[in-house]
GROMACS .gro file of C-alpha atoms in nm:
model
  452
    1UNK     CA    1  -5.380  -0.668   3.353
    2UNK     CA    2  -5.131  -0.628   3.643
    3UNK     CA    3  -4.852  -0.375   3.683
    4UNK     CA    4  -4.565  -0.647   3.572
    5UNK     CA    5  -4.771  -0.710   3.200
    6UNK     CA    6  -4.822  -0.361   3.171
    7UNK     CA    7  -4.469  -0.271   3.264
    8UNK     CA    8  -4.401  -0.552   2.956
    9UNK     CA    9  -4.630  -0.402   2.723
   10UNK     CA   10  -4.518  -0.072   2.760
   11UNK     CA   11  -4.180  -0.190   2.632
   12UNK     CA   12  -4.280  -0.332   2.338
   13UNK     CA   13  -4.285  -0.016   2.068
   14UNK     CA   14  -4.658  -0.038   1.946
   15UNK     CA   15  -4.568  -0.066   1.585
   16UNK     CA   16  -4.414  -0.409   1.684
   17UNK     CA   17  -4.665  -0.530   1.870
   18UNK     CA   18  -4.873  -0.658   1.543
   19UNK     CA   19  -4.523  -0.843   1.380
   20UNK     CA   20  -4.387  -1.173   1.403
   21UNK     CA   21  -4.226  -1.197   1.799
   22UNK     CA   22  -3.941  -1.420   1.792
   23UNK     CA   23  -3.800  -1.495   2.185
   24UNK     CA   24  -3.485  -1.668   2.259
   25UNK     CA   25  -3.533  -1.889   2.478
   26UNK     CA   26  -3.266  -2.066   2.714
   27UNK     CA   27  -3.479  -2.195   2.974
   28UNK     CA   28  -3.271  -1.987   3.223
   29UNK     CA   29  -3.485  -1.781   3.498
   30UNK     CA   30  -3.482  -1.457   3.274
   31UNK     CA   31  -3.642  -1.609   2.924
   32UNK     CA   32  -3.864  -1.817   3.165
   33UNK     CA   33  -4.026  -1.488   3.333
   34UNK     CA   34  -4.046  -1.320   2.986
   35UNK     CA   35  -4.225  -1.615   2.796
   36UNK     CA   36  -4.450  -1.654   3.037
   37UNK     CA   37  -4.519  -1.285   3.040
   38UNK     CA   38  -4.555  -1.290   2.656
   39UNK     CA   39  -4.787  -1.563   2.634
   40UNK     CA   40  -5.040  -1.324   2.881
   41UNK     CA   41  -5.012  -1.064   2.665
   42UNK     CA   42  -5.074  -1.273   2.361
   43UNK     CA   43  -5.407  -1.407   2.514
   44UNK     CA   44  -5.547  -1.085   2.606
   45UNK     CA   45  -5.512  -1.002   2.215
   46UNK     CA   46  -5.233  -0.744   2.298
   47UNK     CA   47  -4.945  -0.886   2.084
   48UNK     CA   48  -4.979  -1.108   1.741
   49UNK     CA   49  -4.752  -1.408   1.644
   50UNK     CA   50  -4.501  -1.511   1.911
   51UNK     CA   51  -4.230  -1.828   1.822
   52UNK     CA   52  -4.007  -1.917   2.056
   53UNK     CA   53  -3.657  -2.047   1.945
   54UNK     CA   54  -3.417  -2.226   2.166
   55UNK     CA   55  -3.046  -2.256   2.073
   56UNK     CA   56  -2.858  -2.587   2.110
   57UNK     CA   57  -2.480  -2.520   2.160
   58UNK     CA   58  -2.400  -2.847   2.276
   59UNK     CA   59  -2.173  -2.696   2.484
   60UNK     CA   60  -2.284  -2.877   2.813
   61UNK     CA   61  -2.384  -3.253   2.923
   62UNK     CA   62  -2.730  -3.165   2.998
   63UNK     CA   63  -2.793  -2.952   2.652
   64UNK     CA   64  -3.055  -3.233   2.496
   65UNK     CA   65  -3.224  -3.219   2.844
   66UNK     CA   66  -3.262  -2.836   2.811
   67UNK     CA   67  -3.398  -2.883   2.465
   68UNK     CA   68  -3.622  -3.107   2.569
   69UNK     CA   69  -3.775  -2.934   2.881
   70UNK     CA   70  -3.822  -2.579   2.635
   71UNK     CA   71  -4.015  -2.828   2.434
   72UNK     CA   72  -4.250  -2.945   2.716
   73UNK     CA   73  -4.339  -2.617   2.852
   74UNK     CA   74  -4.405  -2.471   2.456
   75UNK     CA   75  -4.650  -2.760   2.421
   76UNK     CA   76  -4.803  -2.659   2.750
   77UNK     CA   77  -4.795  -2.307   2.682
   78UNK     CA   78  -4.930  -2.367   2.305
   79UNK     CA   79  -4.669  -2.168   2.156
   80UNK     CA   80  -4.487  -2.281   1.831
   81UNK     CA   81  -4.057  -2.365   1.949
   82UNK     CA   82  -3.802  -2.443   1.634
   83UNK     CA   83  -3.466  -2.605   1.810
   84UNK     CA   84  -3.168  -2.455   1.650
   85UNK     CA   85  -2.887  -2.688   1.702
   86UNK     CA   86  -2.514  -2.499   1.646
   87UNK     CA   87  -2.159  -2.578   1.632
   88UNK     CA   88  -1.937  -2.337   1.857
   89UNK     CA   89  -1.584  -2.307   1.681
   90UNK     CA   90  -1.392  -2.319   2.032
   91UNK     CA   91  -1.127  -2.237   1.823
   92UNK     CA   92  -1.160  -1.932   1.694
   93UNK     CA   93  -0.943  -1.740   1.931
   94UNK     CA   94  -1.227  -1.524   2.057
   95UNK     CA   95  -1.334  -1.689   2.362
   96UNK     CA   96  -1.573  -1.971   2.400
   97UNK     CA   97  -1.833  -1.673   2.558
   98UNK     CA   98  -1.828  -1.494   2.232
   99UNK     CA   99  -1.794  -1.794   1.974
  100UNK     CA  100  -2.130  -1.926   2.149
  101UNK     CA  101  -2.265  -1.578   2.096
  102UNK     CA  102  -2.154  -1.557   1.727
  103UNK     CA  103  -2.280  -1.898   1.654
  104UNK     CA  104  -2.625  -1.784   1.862
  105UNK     CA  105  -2.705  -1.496   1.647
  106UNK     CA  106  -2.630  -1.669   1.340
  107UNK     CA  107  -2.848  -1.946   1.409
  108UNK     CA  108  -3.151  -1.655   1.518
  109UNK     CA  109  -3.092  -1.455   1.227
  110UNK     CA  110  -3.133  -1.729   0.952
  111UNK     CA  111  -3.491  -1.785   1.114
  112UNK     CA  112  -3.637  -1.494   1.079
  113UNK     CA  113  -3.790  -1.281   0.793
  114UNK     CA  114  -3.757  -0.891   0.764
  115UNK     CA  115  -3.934  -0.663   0.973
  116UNK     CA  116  -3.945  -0.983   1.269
  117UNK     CA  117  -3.860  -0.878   1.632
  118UNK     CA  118  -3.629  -1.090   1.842
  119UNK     CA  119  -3.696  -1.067   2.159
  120UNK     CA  120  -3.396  -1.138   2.436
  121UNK     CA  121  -3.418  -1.174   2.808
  122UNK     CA  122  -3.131  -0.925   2.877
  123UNK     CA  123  -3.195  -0.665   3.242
  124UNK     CA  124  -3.092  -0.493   3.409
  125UNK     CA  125  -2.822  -0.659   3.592
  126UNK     CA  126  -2.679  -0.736   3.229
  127UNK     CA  127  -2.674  -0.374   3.155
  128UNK     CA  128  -2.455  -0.301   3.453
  129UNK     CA  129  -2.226  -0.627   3.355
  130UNK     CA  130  -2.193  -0.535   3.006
  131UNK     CA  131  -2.080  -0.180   3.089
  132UNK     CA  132  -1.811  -0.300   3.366
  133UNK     CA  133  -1.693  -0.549   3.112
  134UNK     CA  134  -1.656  -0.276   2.819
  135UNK     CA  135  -1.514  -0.042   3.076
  136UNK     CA  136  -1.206  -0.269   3.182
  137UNK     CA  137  -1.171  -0.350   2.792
  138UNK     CA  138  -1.104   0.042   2.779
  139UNK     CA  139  -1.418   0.087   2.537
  140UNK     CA  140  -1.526   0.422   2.385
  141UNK     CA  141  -1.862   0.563   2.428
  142UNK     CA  142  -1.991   0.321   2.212
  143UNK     CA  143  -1.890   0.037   2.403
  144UNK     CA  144  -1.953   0.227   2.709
  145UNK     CA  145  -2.320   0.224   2.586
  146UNK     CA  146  -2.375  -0.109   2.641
  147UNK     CA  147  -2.666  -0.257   2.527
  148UNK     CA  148  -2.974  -0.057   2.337
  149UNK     CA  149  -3.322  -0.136   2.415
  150UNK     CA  150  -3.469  -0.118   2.072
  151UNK     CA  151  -3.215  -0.164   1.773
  152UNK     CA  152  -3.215  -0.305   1.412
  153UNK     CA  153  -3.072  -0.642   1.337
  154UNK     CA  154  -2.909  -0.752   1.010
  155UNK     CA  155  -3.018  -1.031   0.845
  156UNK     CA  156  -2.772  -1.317   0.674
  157UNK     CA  157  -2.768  -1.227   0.262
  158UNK     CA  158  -3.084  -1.426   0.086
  159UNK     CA  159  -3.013  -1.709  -0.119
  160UNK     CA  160  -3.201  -1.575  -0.442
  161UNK     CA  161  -3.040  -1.290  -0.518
  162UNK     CA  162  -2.730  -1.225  -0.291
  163UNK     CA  163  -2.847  -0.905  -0.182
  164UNK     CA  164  -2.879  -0.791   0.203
  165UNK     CA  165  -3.232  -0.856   0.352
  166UNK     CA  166  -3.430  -0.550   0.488
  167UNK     CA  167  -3.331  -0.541   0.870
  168UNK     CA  168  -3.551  -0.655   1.157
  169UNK     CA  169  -3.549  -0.538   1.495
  170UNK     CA  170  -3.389  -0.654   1.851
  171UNK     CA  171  -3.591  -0.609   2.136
  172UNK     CA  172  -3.488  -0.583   2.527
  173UNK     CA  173  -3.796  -0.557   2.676
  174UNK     CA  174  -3.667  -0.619   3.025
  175UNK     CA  175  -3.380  -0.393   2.990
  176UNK     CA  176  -3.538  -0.195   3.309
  177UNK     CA  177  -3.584  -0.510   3.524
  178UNK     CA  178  -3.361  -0.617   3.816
  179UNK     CA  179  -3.283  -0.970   3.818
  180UNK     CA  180  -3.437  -0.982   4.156
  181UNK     CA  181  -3.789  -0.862   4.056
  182UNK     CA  182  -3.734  -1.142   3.779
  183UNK     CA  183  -3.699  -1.384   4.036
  184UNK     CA  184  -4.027  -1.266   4.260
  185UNK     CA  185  -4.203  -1.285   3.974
  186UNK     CA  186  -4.049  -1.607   3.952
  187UNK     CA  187  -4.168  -1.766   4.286
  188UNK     CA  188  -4.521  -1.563   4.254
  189UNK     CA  189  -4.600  -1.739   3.958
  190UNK     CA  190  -4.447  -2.098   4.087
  191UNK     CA  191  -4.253  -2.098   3.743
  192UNK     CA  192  -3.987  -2.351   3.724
  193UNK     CA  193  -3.664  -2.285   3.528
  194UNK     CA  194  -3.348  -2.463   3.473
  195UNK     CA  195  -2.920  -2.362   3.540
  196UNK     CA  196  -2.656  -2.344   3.325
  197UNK     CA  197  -2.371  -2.459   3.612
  198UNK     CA  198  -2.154  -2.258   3.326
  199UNK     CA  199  -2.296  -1.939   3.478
  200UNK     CA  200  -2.123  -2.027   3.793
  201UNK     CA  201  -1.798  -2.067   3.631
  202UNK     CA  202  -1.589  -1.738   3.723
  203UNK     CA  203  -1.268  -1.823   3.492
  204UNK     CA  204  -1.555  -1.676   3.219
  205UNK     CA  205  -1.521  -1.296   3.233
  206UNK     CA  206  -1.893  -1.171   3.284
  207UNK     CA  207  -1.945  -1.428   3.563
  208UNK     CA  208  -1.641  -1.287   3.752
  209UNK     CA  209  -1.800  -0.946   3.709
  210UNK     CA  210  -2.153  -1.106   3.804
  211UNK     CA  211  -2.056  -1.308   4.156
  212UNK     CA  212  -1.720  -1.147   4.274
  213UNK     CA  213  -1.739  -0.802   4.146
  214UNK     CA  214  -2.068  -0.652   4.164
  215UNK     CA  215  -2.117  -0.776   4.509
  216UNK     CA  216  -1.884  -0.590   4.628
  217UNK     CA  217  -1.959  -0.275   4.480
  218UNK     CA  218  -2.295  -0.370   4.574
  219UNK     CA  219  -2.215  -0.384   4.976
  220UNK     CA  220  -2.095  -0.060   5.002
  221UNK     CA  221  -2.329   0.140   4.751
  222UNK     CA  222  -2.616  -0.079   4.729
  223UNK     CA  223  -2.775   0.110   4.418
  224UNK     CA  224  -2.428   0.004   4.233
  225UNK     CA  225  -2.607  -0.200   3.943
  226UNK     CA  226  -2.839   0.074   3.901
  227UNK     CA  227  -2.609   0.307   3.917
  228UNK     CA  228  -2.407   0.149   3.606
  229UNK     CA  229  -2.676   0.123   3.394
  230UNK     CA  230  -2.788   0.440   3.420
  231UNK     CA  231  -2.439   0.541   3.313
  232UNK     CA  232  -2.465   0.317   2.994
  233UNK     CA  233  -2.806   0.507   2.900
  234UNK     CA  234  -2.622   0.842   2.947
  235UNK     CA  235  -2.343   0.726   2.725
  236UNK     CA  236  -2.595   0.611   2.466
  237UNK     CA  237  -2.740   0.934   2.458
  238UNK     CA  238  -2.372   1.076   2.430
  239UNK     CA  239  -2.308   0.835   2.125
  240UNK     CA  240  -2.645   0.951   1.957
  241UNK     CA  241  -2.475   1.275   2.012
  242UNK     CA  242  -2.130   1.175   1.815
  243UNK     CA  243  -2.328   1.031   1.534
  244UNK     CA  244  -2.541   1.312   1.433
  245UNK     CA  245  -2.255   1.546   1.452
  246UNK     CA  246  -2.044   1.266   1.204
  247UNK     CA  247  -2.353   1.306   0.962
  248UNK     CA  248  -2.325   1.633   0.985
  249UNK     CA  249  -1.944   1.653   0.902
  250UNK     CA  250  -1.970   1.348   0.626
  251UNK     CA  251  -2.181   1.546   0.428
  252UNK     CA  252  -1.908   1.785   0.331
  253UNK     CA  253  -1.668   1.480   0.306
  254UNK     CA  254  -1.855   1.217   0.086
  255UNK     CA  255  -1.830   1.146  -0.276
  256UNK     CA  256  -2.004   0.940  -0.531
  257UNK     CA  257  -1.856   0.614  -0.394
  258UNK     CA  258  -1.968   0.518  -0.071
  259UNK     CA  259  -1.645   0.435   0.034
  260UNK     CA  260  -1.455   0.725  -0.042
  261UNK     CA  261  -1.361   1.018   0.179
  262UNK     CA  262  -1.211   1.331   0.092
  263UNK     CA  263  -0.885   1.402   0.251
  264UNK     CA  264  -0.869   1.803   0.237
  265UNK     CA  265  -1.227   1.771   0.425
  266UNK     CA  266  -1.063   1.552   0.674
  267UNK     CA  267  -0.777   1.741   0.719
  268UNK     CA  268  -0.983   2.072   0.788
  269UNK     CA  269  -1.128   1.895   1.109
  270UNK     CA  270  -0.997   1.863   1.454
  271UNK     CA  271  -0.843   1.492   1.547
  272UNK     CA  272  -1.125   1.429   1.757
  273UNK     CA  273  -1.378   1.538   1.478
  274UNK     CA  274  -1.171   1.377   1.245
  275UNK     CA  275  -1.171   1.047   1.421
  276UNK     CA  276  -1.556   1.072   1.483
  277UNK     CA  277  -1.657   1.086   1.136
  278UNK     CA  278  -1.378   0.818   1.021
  279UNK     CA  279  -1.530   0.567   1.278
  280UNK     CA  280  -1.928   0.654   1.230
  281UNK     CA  281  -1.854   0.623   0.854
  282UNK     CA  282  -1.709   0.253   0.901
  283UNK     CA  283  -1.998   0.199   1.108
  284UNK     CA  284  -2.213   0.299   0.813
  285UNK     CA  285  -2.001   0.029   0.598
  286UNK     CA  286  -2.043  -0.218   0.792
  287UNK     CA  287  -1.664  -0.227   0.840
  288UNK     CA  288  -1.499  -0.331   1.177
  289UNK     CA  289  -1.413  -0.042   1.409
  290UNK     CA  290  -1.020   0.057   1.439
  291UNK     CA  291  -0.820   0.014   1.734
  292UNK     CA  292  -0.779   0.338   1.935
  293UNK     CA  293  -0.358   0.300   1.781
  294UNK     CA  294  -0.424   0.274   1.455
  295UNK     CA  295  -0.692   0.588   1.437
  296UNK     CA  296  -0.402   0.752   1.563
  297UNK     CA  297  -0.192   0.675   1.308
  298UNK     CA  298  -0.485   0.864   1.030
  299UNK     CA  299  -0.335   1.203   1.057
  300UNK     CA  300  -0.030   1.007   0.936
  301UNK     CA  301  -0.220   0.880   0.654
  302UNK     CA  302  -0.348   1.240   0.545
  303UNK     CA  303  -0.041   1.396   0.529
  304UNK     CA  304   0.179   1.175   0.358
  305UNK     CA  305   0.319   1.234   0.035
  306UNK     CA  306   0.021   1.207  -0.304
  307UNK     CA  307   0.262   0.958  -0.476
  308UNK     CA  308   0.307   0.794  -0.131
  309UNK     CA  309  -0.042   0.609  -0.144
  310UNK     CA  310  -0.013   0.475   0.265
  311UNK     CA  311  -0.253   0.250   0.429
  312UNK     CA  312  -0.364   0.198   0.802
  313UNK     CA  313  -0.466  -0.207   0.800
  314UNK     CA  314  -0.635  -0.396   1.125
  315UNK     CA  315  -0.790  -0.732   1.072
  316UNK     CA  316  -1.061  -0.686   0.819
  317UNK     CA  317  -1.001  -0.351   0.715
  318UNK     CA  318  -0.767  -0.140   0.484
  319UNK     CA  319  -0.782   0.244   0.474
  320UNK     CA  320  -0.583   0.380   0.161
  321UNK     CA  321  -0.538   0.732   0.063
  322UNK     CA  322  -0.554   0.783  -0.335
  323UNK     CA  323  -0.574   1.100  -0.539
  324UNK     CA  324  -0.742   1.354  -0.282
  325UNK     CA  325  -0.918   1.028  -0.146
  326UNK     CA  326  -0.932   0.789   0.208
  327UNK     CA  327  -1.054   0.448   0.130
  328UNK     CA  328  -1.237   0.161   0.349
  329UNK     CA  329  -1.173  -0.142   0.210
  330UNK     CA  330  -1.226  -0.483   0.295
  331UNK     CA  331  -0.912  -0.689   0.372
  332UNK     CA  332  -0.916  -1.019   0.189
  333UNK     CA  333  -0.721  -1.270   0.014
  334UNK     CA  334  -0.754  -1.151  -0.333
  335UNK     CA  335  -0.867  -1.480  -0.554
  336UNK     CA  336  -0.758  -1.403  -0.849
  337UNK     CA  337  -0.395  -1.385  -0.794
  338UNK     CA  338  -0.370  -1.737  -0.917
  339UNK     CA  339  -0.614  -1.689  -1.209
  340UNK     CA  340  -0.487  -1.778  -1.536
  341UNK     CA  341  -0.742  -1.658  -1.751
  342UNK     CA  342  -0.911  -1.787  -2.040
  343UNK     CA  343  -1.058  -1.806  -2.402
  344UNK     CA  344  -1.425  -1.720  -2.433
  345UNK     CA  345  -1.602  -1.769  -2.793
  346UNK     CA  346  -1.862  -1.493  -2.740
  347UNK     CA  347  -2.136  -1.695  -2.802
  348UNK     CA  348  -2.261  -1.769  -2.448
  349UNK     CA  349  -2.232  -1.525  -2.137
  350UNK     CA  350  -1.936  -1.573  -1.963
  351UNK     CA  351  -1.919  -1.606  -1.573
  352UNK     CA  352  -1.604  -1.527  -1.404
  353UNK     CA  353  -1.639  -1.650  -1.062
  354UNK     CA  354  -1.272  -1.519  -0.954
  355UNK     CA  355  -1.394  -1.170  -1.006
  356UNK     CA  356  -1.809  -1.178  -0.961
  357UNK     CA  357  -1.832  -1.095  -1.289
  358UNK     CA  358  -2.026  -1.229  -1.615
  359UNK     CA  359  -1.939  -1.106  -1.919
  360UNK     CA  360  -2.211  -1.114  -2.207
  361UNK     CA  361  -2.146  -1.007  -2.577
  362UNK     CA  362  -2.463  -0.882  -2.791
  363UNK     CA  363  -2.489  -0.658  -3.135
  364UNK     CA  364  -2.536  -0.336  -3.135
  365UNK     CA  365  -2.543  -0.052  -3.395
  366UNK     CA  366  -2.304   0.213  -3.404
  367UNK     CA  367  -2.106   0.070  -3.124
  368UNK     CA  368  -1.847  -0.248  -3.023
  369UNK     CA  369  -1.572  -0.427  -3.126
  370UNK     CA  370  -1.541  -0.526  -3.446
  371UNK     CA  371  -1.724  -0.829  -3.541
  372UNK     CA  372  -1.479  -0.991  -3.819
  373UNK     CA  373  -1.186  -0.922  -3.539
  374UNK     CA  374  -1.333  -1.177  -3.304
  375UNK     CA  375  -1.430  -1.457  -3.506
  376UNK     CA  376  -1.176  -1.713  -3.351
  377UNK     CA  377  -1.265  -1.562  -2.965
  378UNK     CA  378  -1.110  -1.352  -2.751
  379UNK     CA  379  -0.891  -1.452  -2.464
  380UNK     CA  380  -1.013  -1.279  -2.096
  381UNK     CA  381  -0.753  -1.223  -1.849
  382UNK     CA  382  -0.647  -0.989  -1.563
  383UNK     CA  383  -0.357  -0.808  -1.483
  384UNK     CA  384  -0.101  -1.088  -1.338
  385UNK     CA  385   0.205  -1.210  -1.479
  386UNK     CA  386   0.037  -1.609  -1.481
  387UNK     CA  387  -0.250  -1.453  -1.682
  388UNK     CA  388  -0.096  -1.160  -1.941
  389UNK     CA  389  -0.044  -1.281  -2.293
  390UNK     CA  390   0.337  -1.337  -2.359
  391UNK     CA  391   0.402  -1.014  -2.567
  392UNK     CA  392   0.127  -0.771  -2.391
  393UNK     CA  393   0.268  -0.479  -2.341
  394UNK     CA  394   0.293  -0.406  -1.937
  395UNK     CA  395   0.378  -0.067  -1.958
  396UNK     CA  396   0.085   0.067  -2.175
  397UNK     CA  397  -0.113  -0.125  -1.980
  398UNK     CA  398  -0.022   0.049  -1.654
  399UNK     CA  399  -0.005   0.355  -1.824
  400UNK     CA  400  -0.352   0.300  -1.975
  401UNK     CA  401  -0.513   0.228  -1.588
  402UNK     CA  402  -0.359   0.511  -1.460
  403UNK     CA  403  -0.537   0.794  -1.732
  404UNK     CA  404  -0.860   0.574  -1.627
  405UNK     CA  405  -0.783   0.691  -1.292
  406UNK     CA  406  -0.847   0.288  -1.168
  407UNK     CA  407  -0.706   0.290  -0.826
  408UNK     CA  408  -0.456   0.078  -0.778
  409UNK     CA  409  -0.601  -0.190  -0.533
  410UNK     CA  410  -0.848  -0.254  -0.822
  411UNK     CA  411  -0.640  -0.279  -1.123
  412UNK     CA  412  -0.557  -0.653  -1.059
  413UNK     CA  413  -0.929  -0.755  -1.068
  414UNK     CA  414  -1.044  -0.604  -1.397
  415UNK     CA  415  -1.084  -0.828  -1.696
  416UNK     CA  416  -0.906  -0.730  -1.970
  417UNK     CA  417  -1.022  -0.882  -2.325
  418UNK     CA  418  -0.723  -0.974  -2.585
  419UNK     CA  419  -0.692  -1.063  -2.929
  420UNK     CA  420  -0.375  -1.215  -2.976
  421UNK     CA  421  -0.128  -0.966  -2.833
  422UNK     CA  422  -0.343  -0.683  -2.883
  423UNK     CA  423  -0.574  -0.520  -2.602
  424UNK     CA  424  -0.955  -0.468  -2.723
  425UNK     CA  425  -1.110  -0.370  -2.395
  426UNK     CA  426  -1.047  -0.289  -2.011
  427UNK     CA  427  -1.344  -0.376  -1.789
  428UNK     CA  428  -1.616  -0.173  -1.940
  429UNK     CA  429  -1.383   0.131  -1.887
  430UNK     CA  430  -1.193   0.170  -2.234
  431UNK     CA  431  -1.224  -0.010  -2.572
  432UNK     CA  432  -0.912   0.049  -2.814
  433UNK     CA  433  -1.070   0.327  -3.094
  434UNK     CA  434  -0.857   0.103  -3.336
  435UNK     CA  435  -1.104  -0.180  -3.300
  436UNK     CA  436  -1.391  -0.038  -3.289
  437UNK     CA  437  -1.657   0.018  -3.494
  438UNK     CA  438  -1.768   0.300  -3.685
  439UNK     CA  439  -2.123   0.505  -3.644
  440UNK     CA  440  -2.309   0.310  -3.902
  441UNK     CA  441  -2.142  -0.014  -3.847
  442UNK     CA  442  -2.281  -0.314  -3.617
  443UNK     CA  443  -2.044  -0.387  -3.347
  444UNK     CA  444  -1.994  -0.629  -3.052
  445UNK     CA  445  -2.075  -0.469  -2.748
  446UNK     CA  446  -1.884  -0.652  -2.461
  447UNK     CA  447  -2.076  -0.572  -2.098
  448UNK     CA  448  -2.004  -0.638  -1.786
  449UNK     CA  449  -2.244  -0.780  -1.494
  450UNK     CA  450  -2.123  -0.774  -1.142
  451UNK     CA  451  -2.263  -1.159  -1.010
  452UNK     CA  452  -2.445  -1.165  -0.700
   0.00000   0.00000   0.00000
């Protein structure tokens, strides 16, 4: 084995090395080099299943050709390829660049199982790019780290049962590799690959920072690509840092729901602690980062008035302070603000799509509603004018969610079962004592399932 498929096997984590390899493959000189180098180390038994998948953006005149040529050399190679064909929303008002990426990963993603590896051509010369790029954007250390050789990768929700995947893994096995020594390697091997004219294109961002700015970094200190990317790997290192010293602050701040901090915690830190363990606890939810001016505004937040329940909101997040509490929140369009609610007869399960709920009724001893009290049905409805029996009382309503301690974003979304006028149950919070049942009397147990 020569020092180039040894440099590539070293780079592959050895508890990956028996998985499923996926490599995305563009054709471009980069994916080229690496397939080929795969495909050694496959025959000489060091790696197990490699598929190759090549993304169709349809983004340029000579797309199908591209297709077609990562077909030809897969046959020759003997290596299973799966064509993913995409549709880049051009308007999305991110950039073409980053729909094409979105739409990339997506496509990837739904292809593979749990515990797969992607593998991606990125080196060197991509490190340094990436880190110029997130440097002008005026990125944190995070962004500042750039791009991780070995890091998990969520997978899409699964179709049977709504709930997350386990993760699989993102490999950059050339992370360490100029784009020169690529293209030796290249030549050496007689390899033939093809060009994405796009690349040329400098109105696109990375390109500028690829053909006009790097070169002239590059002419006065030559070692200038090598030079960034050795800064991104310090500034990962720093951000490992930052995290563990969130985990260690969130353990004095977390509660029984995930997304709840405790203010007087937060308040007892220093802003830059503070804003640490606010934005590695997002990270945790999955939630999207905050702008640098709206973590800013947090301290704001804390101190406010208890009654005053204030918010910080950027696209796709709301933070709300409640009773002694920060939440993260997602920001959507609430659907059931046009709900109108309905009867339900008890007899079958009742699925609420509006709220993800089901609501089944069964029997139970010593427990319930009242049977004889819901012989005609019950009506289910949630806490909207549009959806409120005429004569239900609003203000022991309100007055009832607030001794339940509901918070407030959530008291629009709970069901809330009526007989008549009358309120029998909220959620599977509170059931009125007056109809219920007593010890030695069968009742109708109302639950609720969360749909996913």
């Amino acid at each position: 084995m020569d020092n180039w498929l040894a440099e590539l096997l070293a780079a592959i984590p050895a508890h990956l090395r028996r998985r499923t390899l996926y490599l995305a493959f563009s054709g471009g000189l980069d994916s080229t080099v690496l397939l080929h180098g795969l495909v050694a180390l496959q025959r000489a038994g060091k790696i197990a299943e490699l598929r190759v998948l090549h993304v169709h953006h349809g983004l340029q005149a000579a797309a199908d050709d591209w297709a077609e040529s990562a077909q030809r050399l897969a046959t020759e190679l003997n290596v299973p390829l799966q064509v993913l064909r995409v549709e880049v929303d051009k308007q999305a008002g991110q950039g073409v660049e980053a729909a094409a990426r979105a739409a990339r990963y997506a496509a990837l993603t739904e292809t593979m199982a749990a515990g797969d590896v992607l593998l991606t051509a990125h080196h060197l010369d991509d490190q340094a790019e990436t880190f110029m790029l997130q440097l002008m954007r005026g990125a944190g250390v995070r962004g500042l780290s750039a791009m991780p050789m070995l890091q998990l990768l969520a997978l899409p929700k699964g179709e049977a049962n709504g709930q997350a995947k386990n993760h699989a893994w993102h490999l950059r096995p050339l992370l360490h590799v100029s784009r020169q020594t690529l293209q030796q390697l290249a030549v050496q091997q007689g390899l033939a690959w093809v060009d994405d004219p796009s690349n040329a294109d400098t109105r696109f961002a990375r390109n500028l920072v690829r053909h006009a700015v790097l070169p002239r970094l590059q002419q006065h200190w030559p070692q200038a690509t090598q030079t960034l990317a050795r800064c991104a790997e310090r500034m990962a290192s720093t951000e490992g840092l930052l995290l563990d010293l969130a985990r260690l602050d969130l353990e004095g701040l977390r509660s029984e729901e995930t997304h709840r901090l405790c203010v007087d915690g937060l308040r007892r830190l220093s802003t830059a602690r503070m804003h640490n363990a606010v934005r590695a606890w997002l990270l945790e939810l999955g939630l999207p980062a905050p702008p640098a001016a709206r973590l800013h505004e947090l301290q704001r937040v804390l101190d406010a008035r208890v009654d005053a329940a204030p918010q910080l909101v950027w696209p796709g997040v709301k933070l709300r302070r409640w009773r002694g509490g920060l939440y993260a929140l997602l920001d959507v369009i609430d659907p059931t603000l046009n709900w109108p609610g309905c009867t339900w007869s008890l007899q079958h399960p009742l699925e609420l799509p509006e709220l993800s709920l089901r609501l089944v009724a069964s029997y139970v001893l010593g427990s319930g509603l009242k049977p004889h009290l819901l012989q005609q049905g019950v009506y289910v409805c949630v806490r909207q004018e549009a959806s409120l029996p005429p004569v239900a009382s609003r203000t022991s309503l309100s007055k009832r969610l607030q001794e339940l301690g509901v918070p407030p974003w959530l008291r629009a979304s709970l069901p809330l079962i009526y007989c008549g006028d009358s309120l029998l149950q909220i959620s599977d919070l509170w059931r009125s004592p007056s109809f219920c049942v007593q010890a030695h009397e069968e009742g109708v147990m109302i639950r609720v399932e969360r749909l996913v």
